[in-house]
mmCIF file of C-alpha atoms in Angstrom:
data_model
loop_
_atom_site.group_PDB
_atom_site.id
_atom_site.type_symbol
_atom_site.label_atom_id
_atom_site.label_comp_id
_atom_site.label_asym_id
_atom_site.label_seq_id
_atom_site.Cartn_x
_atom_site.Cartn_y
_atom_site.Cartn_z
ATOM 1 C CA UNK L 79 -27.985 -79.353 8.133
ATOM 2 C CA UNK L 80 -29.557 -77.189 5.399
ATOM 3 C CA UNK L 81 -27.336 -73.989 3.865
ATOM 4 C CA UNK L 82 -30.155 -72.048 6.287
ATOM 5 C CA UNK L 83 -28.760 -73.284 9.154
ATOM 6 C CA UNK L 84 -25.561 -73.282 8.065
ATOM 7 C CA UNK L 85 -25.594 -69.812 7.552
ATOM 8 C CA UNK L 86 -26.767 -68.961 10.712
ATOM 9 C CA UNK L 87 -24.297 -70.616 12.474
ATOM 10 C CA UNK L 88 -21.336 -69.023 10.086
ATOM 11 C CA UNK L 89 -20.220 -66.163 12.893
ATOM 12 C CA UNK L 90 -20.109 -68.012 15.642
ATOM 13 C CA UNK L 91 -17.729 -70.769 13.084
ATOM 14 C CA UNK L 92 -15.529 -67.744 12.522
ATOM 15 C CA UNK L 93 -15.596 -66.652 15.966
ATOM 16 C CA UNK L 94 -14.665 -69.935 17.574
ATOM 17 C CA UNK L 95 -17.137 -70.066 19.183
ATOM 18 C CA UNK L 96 -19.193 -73.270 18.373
ATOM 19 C CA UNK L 97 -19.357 -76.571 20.232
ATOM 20 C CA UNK L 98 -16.891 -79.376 18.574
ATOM 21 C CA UNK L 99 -19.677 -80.995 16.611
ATOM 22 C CA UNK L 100 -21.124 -77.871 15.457
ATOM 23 C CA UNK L 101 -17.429 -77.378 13.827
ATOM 24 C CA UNK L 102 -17.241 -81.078 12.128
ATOM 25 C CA UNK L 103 -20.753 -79.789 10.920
ATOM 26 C CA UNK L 104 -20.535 -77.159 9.407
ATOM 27 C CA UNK L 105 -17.351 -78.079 7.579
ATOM 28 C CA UNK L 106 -18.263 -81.304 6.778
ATOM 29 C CA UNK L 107 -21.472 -79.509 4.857
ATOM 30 C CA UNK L 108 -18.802 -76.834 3.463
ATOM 31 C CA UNK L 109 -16.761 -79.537 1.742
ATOM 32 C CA UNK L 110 -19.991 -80.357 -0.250
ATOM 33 C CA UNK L 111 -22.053 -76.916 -0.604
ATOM 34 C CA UNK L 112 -19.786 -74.483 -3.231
ATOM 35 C CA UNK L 113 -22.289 -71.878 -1.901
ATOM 36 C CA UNK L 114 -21.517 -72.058 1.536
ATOM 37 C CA UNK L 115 -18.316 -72.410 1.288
ATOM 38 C CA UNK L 116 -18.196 -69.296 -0.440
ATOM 39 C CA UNK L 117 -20.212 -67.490 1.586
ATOM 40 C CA UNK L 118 -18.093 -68.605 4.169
ATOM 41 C CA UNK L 119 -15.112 -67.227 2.606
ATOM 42 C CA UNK L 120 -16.591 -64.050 1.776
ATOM 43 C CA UNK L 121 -17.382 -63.997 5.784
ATOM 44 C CA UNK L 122 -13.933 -64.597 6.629
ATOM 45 C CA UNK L 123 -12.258 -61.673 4.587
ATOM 46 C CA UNK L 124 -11.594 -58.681 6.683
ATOM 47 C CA UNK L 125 -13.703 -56.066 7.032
ATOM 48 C CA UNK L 126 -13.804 -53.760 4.244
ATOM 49 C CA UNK L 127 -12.038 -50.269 5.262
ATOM 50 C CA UNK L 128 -12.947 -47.236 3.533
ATOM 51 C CA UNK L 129 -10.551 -46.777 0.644
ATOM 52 C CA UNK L 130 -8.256 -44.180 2.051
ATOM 53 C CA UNK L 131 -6.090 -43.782 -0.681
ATOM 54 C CA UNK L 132 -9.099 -42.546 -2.743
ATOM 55 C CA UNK L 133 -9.466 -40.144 -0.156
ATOM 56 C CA UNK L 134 -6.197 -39.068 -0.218
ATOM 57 C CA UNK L 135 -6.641 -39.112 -3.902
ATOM 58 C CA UNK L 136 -9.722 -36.847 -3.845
ATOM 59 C CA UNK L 137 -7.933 -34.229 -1.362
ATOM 60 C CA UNK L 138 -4.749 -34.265 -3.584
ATOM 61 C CA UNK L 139 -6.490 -31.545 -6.524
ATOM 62 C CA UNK L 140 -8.181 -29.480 -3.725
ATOM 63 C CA UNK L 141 -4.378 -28.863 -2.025
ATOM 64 C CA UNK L 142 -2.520 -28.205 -5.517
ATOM 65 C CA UNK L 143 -5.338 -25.347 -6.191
ATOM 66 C CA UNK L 144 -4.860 -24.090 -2.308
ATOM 67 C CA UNK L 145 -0.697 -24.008 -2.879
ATOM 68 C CA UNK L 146 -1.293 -22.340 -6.369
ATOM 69 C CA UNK L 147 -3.593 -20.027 -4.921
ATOM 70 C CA UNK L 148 -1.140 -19.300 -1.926
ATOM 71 C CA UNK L 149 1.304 -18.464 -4.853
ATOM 72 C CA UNK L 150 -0.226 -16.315 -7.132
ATOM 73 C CA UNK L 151 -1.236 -14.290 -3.855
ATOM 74 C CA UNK L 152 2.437 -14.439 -2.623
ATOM 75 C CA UNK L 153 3.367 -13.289 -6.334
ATOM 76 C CA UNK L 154 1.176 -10.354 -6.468
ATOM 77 C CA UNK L 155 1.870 -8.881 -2.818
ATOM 78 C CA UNK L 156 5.748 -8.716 -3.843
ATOM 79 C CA UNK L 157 5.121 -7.521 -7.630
ATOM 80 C CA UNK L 158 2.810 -4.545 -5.880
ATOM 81 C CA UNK L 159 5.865 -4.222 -3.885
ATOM 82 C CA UNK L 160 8.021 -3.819 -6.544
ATOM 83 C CA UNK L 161 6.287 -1.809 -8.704
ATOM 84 C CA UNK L 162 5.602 0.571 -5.783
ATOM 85 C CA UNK L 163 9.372 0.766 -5.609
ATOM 86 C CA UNK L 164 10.266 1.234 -9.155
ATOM 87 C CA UNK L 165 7.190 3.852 -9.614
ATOM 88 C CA UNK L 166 8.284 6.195 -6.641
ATOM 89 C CA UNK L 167 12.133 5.926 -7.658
ATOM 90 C CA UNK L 168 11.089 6.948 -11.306
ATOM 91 C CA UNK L 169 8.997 9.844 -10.020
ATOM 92 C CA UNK L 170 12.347 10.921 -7.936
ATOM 93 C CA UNK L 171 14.774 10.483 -10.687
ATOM 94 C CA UNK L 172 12.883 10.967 -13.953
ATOM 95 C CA UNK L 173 12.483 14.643 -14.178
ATOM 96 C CA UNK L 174 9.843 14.646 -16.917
ATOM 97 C CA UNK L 175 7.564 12.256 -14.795
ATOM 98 C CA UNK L 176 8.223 14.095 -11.909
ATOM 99 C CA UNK L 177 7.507 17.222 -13.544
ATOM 100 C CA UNK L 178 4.084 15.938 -14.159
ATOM 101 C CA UNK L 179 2.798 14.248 -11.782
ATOM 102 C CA UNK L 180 4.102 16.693 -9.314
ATOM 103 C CA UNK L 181 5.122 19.965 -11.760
ATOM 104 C CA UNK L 182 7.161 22.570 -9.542
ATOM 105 C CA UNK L 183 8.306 26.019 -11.007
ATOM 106 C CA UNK L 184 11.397 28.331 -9.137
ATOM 107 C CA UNK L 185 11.799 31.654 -9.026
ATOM 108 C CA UNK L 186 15.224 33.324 -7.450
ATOM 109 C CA UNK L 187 15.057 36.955 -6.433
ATOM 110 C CA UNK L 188 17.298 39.092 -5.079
ATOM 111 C CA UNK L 189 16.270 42.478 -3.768
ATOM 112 C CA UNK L 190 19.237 44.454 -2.501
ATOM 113 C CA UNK L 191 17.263 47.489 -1.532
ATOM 114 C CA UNK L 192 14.619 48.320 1.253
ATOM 115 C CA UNK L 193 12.379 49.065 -1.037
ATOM 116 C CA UNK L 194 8.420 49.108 -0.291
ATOM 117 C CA UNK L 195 7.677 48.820 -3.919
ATOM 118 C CA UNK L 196 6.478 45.514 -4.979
ATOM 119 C CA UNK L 197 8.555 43.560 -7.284
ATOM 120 C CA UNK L 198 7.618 41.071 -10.023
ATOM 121 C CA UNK L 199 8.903 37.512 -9.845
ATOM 122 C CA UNK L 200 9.941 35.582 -13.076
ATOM 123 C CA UNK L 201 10.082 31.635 -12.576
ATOM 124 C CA UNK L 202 11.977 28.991 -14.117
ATOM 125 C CA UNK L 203 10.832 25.591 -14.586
ATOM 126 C CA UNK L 204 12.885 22.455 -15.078
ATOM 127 C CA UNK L 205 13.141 23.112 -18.818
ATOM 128 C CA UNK L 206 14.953 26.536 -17.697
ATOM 129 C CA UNK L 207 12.807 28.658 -19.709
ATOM 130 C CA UNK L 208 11.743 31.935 -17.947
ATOM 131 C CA UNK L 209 8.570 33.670 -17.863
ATOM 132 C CA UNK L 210 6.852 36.324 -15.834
ATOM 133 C CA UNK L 211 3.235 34.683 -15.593
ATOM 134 C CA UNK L 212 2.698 31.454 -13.709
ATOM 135 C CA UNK L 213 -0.046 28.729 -14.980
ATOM 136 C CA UNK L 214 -1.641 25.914 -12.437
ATOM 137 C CA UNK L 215 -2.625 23.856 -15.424
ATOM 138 C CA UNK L 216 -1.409 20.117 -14.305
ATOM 139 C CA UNK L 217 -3.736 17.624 -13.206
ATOM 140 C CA UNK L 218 -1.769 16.763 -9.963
ATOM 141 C CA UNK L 219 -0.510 20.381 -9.366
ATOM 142 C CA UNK L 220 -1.747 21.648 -5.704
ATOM 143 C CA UNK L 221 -1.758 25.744 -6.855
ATOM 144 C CA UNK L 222 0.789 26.394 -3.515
ATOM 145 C CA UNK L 223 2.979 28.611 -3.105
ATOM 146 C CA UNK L 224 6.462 28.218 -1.314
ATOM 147 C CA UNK L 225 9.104 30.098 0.115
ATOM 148 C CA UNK L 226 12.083 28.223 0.411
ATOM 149 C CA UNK L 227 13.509 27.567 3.582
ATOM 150 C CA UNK L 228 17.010 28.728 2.493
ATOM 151 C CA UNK L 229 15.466 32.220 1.683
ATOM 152 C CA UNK L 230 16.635 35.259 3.554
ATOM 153 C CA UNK L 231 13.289 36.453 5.389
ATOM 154 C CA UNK L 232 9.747 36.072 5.227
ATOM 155 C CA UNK L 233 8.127 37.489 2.005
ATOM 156 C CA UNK L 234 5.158 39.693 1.347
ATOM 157 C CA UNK L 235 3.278 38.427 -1.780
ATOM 158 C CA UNK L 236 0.228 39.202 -4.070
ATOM 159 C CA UNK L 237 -0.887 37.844 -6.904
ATOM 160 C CA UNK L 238 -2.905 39.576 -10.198
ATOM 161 C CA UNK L 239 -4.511 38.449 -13.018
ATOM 162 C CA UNK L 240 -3.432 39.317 -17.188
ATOM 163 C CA UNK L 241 -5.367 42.573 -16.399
ATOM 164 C CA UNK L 242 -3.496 43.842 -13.529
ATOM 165 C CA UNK L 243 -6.316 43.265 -11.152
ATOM 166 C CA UNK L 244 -4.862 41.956 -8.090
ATOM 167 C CA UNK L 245 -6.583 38.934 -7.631
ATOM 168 C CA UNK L 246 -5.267 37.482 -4.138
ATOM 169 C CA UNK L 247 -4.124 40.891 -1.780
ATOM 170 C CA UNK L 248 -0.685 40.778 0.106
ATOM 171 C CA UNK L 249 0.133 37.926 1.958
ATOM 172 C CA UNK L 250 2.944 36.969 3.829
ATOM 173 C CA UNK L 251 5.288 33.597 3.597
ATOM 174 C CA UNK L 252 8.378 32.266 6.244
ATOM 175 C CA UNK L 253 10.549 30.806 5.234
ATOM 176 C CA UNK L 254 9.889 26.263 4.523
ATOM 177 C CA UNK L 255 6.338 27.698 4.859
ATOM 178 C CA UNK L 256 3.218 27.431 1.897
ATOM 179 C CA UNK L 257 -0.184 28.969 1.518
ATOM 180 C CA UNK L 258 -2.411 27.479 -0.889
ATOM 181 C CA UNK L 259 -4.091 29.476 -3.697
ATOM 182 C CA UNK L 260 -7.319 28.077 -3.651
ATOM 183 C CA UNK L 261 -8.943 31.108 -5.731
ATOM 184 C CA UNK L 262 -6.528 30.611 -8.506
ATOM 185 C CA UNK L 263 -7.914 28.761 -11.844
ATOM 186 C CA UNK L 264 -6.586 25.825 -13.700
ATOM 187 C CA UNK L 265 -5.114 26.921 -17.327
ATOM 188 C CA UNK L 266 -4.939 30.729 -16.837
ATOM 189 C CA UNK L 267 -1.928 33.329 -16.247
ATOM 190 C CA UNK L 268 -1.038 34.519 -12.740
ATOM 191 C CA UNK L 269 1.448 36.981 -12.545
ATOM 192 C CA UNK L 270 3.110 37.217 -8.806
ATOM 193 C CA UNK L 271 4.894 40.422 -7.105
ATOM 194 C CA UNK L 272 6.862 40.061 -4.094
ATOM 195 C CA UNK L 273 7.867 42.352 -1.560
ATOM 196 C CA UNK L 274 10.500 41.811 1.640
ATOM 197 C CA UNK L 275 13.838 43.309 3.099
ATOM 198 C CA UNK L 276 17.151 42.704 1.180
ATOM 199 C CA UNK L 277 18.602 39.219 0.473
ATOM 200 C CA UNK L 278 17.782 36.803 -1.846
ATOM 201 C CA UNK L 279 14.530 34.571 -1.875
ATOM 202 C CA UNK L 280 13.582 31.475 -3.489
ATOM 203 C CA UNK L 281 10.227 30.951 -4.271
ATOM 204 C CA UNK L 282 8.483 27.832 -5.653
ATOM 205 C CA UNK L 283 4.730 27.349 -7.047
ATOM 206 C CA UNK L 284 3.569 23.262 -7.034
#
């Protein structure tokens, strides 16, 4: 038989599924044909699987990058966390930062008589230095106004400018109650008068 034939007949050699003298054939012609014999070998080699450790391999940089990725998002979530935590406990406990981003002045009166005539309020700030005008100059400051809610009564209040014009007319304040001054400017002197029934108030500007 010629390496043609032989060839042909290969699978069916592997398979087992040739006649007896096709057998003594084909390996008779193997013995002397190098070629077909290592064709035949070549035939008889399992089939060739796709290499799945260089899949594996190929996969491997993809899930390092997907873990680092799940880390430095992991790591950022609890650093917000913390710095949220360390921010609001400085603006608590720090009183300059707390004075600035939220600046709050007091002023303690106490009016012993019934008196209708309107009195003027000096305020103290967290430095403890007293003056009669009040200033909304702070970026974060809301210009309200606040009567404490350990004062004695609600409050009558009005509000003038450096000339003496009254700038916001009488209005009146419970107490853990604010109005907002929304007619007041940034960076100029307010001067506030304050009228109500004896006892003592505590007023606060933010």
């Amino acid at each position: 038989m010629n390496c043609n034939i032989i060839n042909d007949l290969m699978p069916s050699y592997i398979d087992c599924i040739c006649s007896k003298e096709t057998v003594d054939a084909i390996e008779e012609h193997i013995e002397h044909c190098q070629e077909c014999k290592e064709t035949m070998q070549l035939m008889q080699q399992p089939p060739v699987k796709k290499n799945e450790t260089n899949v594996v391999a190929a996969k491997e940089p993809f899930k390092r990058i997907n873990k680092k990725r799940r880390f430095q998002v992991i790591t950022a979530i609890i650093m917000t966390f913390m710095l949220t935590i360390i921010g609001m406990l400085v603006v608590q406990d720090v009183g300059v930062v707390k004075d600035f981003f939220f600046p709050k002045v007091t002023a303690s009166v106490d009016i012993e008589d019934d008196m209708e005539d309107w009195q003027s309020i000096r305020f103290t700030d967290f430095h403890f230095n007293d003056q009669d005008y009040l200033i909304y100059g702070r970026l974060f400051g809301e210009k309200r106004i606040v009567n404490d809610a350990n004062s004695a009564s609600d409050v009558f209040l009005r509000v003038k400018d450096e000339k003496g014009n009254v700038i916001i007319d009488e209005f009146q304040i419970s107490p853990g109650k604010s109005i907002k001054l929304e007619k007041l400017k940034r960076g100029e002197k307010y001067y506030f008068e304050i009228k109500a029934p004896p006892g003592r108030f505590t007023i606060n500007a933010v």
